[in-house]
Short mmCIF file of C-alpha atoms in Angstrom, two decimals:
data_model
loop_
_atom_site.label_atom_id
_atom_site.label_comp_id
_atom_site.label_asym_id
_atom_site.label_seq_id
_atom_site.Cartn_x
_atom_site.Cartn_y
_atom_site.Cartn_z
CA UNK A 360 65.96 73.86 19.34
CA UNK A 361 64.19 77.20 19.65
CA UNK A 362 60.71 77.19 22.31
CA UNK A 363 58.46 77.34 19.31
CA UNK A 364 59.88 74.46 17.60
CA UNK A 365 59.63 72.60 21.14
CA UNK A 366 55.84 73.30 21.13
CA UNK A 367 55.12 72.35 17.21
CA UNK A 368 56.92 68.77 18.09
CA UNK A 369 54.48 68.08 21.60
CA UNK A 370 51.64 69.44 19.03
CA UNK A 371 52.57 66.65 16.64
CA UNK A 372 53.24 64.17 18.93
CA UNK A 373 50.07 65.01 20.68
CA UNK A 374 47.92 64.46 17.45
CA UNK A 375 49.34 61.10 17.21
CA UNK A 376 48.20 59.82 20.25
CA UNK A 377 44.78 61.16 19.62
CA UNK A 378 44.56 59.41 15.97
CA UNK A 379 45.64 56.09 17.65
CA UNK A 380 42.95 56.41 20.30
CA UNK A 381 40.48 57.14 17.71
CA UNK A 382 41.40 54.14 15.82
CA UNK A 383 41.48 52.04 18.94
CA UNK A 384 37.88 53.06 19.51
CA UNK A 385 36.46 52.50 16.30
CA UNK A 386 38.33 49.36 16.32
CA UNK A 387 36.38 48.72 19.54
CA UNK A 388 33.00 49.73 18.08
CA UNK A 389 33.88 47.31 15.33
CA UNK A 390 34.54 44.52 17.46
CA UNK A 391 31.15 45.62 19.75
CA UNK A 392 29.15 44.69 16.24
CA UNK A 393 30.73 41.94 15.55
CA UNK A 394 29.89 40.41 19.28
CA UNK A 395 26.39 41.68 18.80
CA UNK A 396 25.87 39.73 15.30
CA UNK A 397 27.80 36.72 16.65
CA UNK A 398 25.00 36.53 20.11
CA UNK A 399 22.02 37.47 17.55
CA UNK A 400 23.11 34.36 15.04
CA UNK A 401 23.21 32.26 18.45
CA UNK A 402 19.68 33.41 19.43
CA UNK A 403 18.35 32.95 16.12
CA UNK A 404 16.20 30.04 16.22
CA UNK A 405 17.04 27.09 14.19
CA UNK A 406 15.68 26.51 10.68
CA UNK A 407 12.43 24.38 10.71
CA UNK A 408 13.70 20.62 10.29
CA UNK A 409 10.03 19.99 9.65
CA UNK A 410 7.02 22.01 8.22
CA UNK A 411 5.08 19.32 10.05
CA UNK A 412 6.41 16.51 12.49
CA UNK A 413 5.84 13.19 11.28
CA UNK A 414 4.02 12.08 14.53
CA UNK A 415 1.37 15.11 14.04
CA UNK A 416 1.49 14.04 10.09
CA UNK A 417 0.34 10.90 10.59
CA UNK A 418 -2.63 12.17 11.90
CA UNK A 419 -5.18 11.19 9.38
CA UNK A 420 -3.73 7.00 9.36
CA UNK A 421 -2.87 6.68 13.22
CA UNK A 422 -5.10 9.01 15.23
CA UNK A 423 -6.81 6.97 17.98
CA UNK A 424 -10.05 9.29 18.08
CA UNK A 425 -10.33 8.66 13.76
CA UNK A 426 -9.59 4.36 14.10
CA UNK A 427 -12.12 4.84 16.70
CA UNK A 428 -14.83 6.88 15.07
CA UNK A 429 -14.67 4.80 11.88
CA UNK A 430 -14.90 1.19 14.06
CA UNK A 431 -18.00 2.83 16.05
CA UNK A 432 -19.84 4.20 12.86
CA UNK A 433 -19.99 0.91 11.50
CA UNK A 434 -20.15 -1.80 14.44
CA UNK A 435 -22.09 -0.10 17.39
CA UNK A 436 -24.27 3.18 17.33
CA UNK A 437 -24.98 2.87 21.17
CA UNK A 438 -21.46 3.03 22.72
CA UNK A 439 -20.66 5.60 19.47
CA UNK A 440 -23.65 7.84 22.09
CA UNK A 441 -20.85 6.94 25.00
CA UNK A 442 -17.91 8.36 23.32
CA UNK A 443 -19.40 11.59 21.78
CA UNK A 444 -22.91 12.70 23.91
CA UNK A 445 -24.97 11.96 20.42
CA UNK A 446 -25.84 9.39 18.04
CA UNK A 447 -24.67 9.09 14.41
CA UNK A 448 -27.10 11.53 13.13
CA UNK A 449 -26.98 14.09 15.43
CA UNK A 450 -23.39 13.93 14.55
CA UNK A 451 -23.50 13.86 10.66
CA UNK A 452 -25.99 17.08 11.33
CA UNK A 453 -23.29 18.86 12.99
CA UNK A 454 -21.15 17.90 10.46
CA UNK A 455 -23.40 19.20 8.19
CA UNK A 456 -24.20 22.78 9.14
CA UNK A 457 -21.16 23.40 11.48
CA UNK A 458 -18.54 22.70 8.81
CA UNK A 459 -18.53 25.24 6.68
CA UNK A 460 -17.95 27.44 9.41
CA UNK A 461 -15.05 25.55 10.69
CA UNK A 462 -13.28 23.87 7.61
CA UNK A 463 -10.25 25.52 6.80
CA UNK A 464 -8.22 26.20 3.13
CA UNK A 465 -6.11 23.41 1.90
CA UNK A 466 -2.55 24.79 0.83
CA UNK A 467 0.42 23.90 -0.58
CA UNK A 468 2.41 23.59 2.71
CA UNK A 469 0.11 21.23 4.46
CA UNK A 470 -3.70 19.74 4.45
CA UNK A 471 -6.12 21.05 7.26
CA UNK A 472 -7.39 19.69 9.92
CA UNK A 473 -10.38 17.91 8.64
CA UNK A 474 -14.10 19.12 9.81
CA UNK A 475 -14.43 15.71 11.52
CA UNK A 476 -11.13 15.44 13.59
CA UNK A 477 -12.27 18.69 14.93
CA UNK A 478 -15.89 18.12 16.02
CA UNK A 479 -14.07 14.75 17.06
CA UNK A 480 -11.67 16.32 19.74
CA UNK A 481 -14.13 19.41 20.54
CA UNK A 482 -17.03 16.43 21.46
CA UNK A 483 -14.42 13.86 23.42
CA UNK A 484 -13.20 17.36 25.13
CA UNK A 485 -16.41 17.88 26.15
CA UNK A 486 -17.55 14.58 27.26
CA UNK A 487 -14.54 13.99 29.09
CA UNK A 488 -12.60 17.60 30.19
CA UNK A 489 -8.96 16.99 30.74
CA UNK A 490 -5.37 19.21 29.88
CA UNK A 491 -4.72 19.02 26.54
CA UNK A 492 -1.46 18.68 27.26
CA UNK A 493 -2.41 15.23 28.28
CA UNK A 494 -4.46 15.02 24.87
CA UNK A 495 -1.85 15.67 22.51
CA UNK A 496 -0.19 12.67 22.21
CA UNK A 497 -3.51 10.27 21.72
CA UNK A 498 -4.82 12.76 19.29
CA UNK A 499 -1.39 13.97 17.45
CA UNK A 500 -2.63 17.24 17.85
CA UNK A 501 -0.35 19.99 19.50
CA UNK A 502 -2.13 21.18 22.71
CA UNK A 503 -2.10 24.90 21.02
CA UNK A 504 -3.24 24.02 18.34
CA UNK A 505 -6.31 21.79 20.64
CA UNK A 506 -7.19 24.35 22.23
CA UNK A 507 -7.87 26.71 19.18
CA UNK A 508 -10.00 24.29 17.61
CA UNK A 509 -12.15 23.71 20.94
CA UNK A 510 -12.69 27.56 20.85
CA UNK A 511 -13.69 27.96 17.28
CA UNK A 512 -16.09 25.08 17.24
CA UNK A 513 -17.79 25.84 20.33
CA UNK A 514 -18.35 29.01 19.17
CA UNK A 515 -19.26 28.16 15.67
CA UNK A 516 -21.83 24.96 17.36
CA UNK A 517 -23.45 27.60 19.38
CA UNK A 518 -23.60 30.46 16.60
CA UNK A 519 -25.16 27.78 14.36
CA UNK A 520 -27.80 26.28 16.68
CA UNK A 521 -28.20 29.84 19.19
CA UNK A 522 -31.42 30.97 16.98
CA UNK A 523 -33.02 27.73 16.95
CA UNK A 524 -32.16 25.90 20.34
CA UNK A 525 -31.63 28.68 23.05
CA UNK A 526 -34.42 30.71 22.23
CA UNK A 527 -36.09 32.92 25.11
CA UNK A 528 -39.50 34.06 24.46
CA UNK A 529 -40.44 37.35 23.74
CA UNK A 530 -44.52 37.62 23.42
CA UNK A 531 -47.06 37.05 25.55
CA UNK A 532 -48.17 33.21 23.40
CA UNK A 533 -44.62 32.28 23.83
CA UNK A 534 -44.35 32.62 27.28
CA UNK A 535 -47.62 31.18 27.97
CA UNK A 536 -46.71 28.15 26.14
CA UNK A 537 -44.16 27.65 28.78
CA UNK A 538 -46.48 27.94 31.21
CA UNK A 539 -49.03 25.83 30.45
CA UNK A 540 -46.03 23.04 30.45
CA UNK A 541 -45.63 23.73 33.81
CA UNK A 542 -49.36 23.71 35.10
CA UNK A 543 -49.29 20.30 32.86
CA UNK A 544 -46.55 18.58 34.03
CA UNK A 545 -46.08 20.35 37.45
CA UNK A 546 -49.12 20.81 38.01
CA UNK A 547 -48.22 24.92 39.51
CA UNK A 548 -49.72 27.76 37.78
CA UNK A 549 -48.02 30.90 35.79
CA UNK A 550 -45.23 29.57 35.87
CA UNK A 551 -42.93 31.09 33.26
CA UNK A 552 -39.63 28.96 33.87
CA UNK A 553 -37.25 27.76 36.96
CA UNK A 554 -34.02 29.63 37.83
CA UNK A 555 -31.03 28.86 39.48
CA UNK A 556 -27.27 29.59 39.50
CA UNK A 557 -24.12 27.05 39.53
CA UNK A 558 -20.71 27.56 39.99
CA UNK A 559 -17.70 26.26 37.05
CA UNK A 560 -14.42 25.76 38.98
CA UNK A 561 -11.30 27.43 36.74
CA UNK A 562 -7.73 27.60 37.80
CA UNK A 563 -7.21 31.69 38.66
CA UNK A 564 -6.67 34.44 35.56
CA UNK A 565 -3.79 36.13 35.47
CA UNK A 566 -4.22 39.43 37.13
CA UNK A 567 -7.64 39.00 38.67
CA UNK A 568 -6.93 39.31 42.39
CA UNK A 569 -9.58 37.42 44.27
CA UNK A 570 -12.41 38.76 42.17
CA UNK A 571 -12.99 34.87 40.76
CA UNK A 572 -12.44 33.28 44.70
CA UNK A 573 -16.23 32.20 45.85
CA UNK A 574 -16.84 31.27 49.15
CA UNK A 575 -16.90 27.49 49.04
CA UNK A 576 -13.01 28.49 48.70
CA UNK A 577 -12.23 27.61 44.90
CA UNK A 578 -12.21 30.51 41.72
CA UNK A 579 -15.33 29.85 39.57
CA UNK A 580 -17.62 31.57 36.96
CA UNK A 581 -21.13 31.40 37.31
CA UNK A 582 -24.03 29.55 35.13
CA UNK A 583 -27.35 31.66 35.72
CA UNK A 584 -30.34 29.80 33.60
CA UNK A 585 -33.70 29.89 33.44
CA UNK A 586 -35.12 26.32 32.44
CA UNK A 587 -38.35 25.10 30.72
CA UNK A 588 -40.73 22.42 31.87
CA UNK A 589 -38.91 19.82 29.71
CA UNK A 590 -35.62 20.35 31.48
CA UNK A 591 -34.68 22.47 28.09
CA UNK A 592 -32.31 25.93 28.77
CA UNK A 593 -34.46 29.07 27.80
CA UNK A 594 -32.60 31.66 29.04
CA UNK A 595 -28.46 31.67 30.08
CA UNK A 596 -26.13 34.14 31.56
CA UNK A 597 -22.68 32.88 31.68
CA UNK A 598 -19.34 34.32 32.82
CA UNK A 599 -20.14 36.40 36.14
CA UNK A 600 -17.43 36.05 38.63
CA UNK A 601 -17.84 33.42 41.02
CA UNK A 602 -17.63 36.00 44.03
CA UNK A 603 -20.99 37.47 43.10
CA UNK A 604 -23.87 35.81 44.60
CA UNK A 605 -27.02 34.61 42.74
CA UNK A 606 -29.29 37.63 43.27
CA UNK A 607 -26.04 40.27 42.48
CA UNK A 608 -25.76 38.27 39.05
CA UNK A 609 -29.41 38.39 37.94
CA UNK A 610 -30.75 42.12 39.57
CA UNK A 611 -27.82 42.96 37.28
CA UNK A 612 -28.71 40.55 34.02
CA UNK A 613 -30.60 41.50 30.94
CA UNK A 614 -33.55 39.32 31.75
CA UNK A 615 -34.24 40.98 35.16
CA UNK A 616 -34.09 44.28 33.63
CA UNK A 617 -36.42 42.98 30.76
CA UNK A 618 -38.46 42.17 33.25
CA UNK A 619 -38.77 44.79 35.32
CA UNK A 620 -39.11 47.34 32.20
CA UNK A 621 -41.95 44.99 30.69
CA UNK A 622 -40.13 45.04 27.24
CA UNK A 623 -39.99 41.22 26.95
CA UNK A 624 -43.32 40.27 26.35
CA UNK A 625 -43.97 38.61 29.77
CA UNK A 626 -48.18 38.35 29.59
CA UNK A 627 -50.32 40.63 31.47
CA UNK A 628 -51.84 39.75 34.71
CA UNK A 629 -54.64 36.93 34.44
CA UNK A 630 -56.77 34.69 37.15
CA UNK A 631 -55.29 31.25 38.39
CA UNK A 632 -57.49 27.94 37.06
CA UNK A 633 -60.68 28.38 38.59
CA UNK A 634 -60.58 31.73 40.14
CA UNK A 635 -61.45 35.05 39.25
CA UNK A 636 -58.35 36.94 40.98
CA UNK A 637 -55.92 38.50 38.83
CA UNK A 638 -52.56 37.27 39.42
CA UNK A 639 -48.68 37.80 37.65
CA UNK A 640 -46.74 35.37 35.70
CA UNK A 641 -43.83 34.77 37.31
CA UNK A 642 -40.41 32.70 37.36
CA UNK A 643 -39.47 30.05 40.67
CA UNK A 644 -36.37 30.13 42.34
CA UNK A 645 -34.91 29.36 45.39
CA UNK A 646 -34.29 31.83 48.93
CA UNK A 647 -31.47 33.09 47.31
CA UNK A 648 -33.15 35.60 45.10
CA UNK A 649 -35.38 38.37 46.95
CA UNK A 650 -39.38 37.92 46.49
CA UNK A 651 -40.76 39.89 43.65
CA UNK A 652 -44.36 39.50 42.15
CA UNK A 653 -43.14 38.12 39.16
CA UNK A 654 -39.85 35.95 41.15
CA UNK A 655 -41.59 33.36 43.97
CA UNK A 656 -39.51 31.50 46.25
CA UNK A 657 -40.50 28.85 49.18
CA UNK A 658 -41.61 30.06 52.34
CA UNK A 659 -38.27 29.79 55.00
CA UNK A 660 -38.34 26.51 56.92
CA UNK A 661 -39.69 28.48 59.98
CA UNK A 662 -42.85 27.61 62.11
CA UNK A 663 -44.60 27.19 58.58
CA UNK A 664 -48.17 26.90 58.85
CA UNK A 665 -50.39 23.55 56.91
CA UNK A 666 -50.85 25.68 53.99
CA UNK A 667 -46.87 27.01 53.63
CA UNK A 668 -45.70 23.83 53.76
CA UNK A 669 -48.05 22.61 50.79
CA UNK A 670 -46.63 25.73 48.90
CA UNK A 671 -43.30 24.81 49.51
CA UNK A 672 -44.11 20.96 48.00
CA UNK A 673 -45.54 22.16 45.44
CA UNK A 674 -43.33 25.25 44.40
CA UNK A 675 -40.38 22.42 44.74
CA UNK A 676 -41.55 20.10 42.40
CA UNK A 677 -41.47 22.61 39.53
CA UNK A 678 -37.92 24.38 40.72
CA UNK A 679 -36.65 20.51 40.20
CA UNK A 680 -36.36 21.13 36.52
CA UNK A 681 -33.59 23.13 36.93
CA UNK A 682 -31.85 21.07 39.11
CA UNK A 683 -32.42 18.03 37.20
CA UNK A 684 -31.74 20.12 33.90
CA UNK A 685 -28.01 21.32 35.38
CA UNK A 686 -27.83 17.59 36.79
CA UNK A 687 -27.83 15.95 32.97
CA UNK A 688 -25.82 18.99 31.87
CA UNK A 689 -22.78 17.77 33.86
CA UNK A 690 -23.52 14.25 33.45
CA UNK A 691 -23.59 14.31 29.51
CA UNK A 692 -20.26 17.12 29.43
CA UNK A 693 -18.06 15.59 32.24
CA UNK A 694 -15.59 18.82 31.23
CA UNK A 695 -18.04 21.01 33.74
CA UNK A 696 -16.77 18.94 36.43
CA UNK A 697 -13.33 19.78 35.67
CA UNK A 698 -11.50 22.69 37.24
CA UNK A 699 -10.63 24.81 33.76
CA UNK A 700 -7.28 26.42 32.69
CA UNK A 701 -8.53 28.52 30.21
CA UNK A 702 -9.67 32.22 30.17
CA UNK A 703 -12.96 32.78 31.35
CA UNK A 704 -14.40 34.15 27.57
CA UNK A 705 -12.83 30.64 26.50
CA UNK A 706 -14.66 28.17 29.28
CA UNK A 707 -17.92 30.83 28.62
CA UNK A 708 -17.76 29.73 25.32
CA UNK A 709 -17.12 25.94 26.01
CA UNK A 710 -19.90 26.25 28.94
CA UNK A 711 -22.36 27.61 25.95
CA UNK A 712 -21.50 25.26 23.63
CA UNK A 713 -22.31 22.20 26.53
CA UNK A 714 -25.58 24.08 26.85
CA UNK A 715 -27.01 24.48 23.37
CA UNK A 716 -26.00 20.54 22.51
CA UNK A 717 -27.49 19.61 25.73
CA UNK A 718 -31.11 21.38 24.23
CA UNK A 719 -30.15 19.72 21.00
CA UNK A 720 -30.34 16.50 22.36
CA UNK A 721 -33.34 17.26 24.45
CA UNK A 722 -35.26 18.34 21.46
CA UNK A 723 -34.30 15.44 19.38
CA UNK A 724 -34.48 12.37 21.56
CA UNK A 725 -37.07 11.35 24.26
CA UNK A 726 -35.63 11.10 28.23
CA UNK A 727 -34.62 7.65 28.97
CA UNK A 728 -36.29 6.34 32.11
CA UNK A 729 -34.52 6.16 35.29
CA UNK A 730 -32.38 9.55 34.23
CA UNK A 731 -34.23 12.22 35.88
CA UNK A 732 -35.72 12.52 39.48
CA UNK A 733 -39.40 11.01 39.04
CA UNK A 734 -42.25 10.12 41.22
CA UNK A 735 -43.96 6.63 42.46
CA UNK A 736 -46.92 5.84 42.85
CA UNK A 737 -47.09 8.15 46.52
CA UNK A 738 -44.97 10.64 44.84
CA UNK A 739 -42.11 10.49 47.08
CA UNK A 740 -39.28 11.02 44.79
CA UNK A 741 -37.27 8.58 43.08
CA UNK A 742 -33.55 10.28 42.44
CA UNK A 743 -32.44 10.40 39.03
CA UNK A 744 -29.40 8.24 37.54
CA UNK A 745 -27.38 11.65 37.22
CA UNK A 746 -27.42 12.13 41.48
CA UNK A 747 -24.86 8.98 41.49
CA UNK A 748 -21.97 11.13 40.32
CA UNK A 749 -20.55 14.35 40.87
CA UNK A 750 -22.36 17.54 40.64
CA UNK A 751 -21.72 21.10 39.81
CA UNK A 752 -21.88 23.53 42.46
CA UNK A 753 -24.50 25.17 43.95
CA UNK A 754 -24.57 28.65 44.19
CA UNK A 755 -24.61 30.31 48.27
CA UNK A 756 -26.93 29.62 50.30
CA UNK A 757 -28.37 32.11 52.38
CA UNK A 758 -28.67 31.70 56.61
CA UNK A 759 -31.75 34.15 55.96
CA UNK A 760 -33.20 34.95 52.47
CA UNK A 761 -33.87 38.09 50.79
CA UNK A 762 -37.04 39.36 52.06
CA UNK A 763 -39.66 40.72 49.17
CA UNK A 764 -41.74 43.45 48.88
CA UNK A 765 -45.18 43.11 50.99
CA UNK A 766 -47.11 42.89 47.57
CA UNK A 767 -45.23 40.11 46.68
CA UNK A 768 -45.62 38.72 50.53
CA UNK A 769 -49.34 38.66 49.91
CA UNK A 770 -49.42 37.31 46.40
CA UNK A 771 -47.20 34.30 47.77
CA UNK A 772 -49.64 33.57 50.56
CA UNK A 773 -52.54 34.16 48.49
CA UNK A 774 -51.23 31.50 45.93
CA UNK A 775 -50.30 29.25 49.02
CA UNK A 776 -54.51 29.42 50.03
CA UNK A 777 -55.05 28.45 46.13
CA UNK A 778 -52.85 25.77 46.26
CA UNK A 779 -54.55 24.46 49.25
CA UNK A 780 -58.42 25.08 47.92
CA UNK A 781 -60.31 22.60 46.05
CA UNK A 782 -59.61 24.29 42.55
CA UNK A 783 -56.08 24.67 43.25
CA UNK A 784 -54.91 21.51 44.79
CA UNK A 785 -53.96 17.89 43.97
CA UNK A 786 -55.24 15.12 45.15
CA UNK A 787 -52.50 13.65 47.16
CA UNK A 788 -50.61 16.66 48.77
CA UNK A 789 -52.35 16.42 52.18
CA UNK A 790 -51.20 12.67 52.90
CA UNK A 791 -48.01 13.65 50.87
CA UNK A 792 -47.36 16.18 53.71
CA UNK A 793 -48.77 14.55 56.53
CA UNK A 794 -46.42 11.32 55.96
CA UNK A 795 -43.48 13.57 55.33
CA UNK A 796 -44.45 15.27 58.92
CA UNK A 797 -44.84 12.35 60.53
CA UNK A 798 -41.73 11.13 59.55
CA UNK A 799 -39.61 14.24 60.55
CA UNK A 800 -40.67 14.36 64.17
#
């Protein structure tokens, strides 16, 4: 065998081997996609046994909230007000304007969740709070699917009843409407509503550092409302961090801007009953907030002169709206007490939803004695039935409040000389304070 013949047989026998490895990898490659479809058939999840389970299907025959509602509708109105916050017509009007913005199509798969189940849960949510993990099962309602239906009827209960129930004024008459409720019942002039901030505990969002983390050393978001002389919500801000303190949250608020740019009708400057000098409208809050000329505060608790300390009584009886006002907030919608798991737009929206109910109800029924702070007959005050339980939390308080401006200074002793002159006062502040001095020595 000649060299060249020696070379064409390693050529051949070279071309072999390369055909067999080619074959062995595509036999491998083969093999590769048949171990990928094999692990995706294993990962696919199993057919639905079930379009619905039976224990969720049963829904409409075994729910404990529906036997419930239909035994309370007919045998006893008043503990029917126990289980849901309202009475039977306050419910039936929900039912009535809120459900077509909640009722869902019927299709061939399965029947919707009725418009009544789902105020049902959304009300005994509120009135009670809870995980609705721990709901499920008494309502045979998966705690996904819960938790949807709390969001979209909150949102369609305050969307419905915003307009009508949580209305801030915007001209001058409005505003002075308010007022005159105060100098009525309160008996403290230009007064155009009481403000204060509260904290809503919430388990921490995902991703949001400490920017939730308050300093009574739990995460929060933050209530900011401005409240009426009948204990109604006129003005809400909802959602600030809980880090932020009370004046941060409103100097930064559309109301305080409002305010300060005179674009929401606030009435122009006018004399105190009985006197001739011009004086602002203004909101009360506590020594959180920084004095303005239309924002008055109580004087500190400092060496506080005769006339100071009559202020301070008498600015404190009208800021004790909004303290009763959050008070029966919590009291009727024990799911403010709770610490929340949701996102903070989803407890802003349950938090708004408590809110506009709680003016519904205001509006609608007359206070039962006994439920609000109130005064004997030597107006020393007489704690309301929501003080027994738990309350929300108070925003921080301040070792030394924000000091004003010096026109707001002298507007806030001026109205502290009014309050003390024969036009301006009441008849039983001066033993009111000299008992309460007595007493505190």
């Amino acid at each position: 065998m000649d060299q060249l013949q020696a070379a064409q047989l390693v050529l051949l026998i070279t071309q072999l081997q390369l055909q067999r490895r080619i074959i062995q990898l595509i036999e491998m490659e083969i093999r590769v996609m048949e171990l990928e479809m094999e692990i995706e058939e294993l990962n696919r999840p199993a057919p639905r046994r079930f379009w619905v389970k039976r224990w969720i299907k049963e829904r409409d025959t075994l729910e404990p909230h529906i036997s419930l509602f239909r035994d309370l509708q007919v045998e006893d109105n008043e503990e029917f007000k126990s289980y849901i916050r309202m009475d039977m017509a306050t419910f039936n009007e929900l039912v009535r304007r809120v459900g077509p913005r909640i009722q869902k199509k019927h299709t061939t798969f399965r029947e919707p969740i009725s418009v009544v189940q789902r105020l049902l849960l959304t009300l005994s949510y509120l009135a009670e709070g809870g995980m609705y993990r721990c709901k499920k099962f008494l309502s045979r309602t998966p705690h996904n699917t819960m938790s949807k239906i709390v969001k979209e009827t909150c949102d369609a209960i305050y969307n419905e009843y915003e307009d009508e129930y949580l209305h801030c004024p915007t001209t001058p008459p409005e505003w002075l409407q308010v007022a005159e409720r105060f100098q009525t019942r309160w008996q403290f002039p230009h007064t155009l509503g009481a403000l204060e901030g509260k904290h809503v505990a919430k388990k921490c969002p995902k991703n949001s550092g400490s920017r939730f983390y308050n300093y009574k050393g739990f995460y929060s978001i933050v209530i900011m409302a401005l409240v009426d002389a009948d204990y109604k919500f006129i003005w809400i801000e909802v959602g600030s961090n809980g880090r932020s303190s009370d004046a941060q949250i409103f100097n930064d608020c559309d109301l305080s801007e409002a305010i300060i740019n005179n674009t929401i009708g606030i009435p122009a400057d006018d004399h105190l009953p009985g006197d001739e000098r011009q004086i602002p409208y203004y909101i009360v809050g506590d020594d959180a907030f920084s004095l303005k000329t239309w924002l008055m505060k109580p004087f500190s608790q400092r060496c506080l002169t005769k006339e100071q300390r009559i202020f301070n009584y008498r600015i404190s009886r009208a800021r004790r709206i909004v303290e009763n006002a959050f008070g029966m907030l919590a009291n009727r919608f024990g799911c403010l007490l709770n610490t929340f798991r949701q996102t903070p737009e989803n407890v802003s929206s349950i938090v708004k939803c408590c809110i506009i109910l709680h003016n519904i109800l205001r509006s609608q029924k007359p206070l039962a004695p006994g439920i609000v702070d109130e005064e004997n007959e030597n107006h020393d005050v007489r704690p309301g039935y929501w003080r027994r339980f738990q309350v929300m939390h108070d925003m921080e308080e301040l070792e030394r409040g924000n000091i004003g401006t010096r026109r707001a200074r002298q507007q806030r002793q001026y109205l502290a000389h009014y309050l003390c002159s024969p036009v301006g006062s009441v008849p039983w502040q001066d033993e009111y304070i000299e008992r309460h001095r007595l007493e505190n020595q």
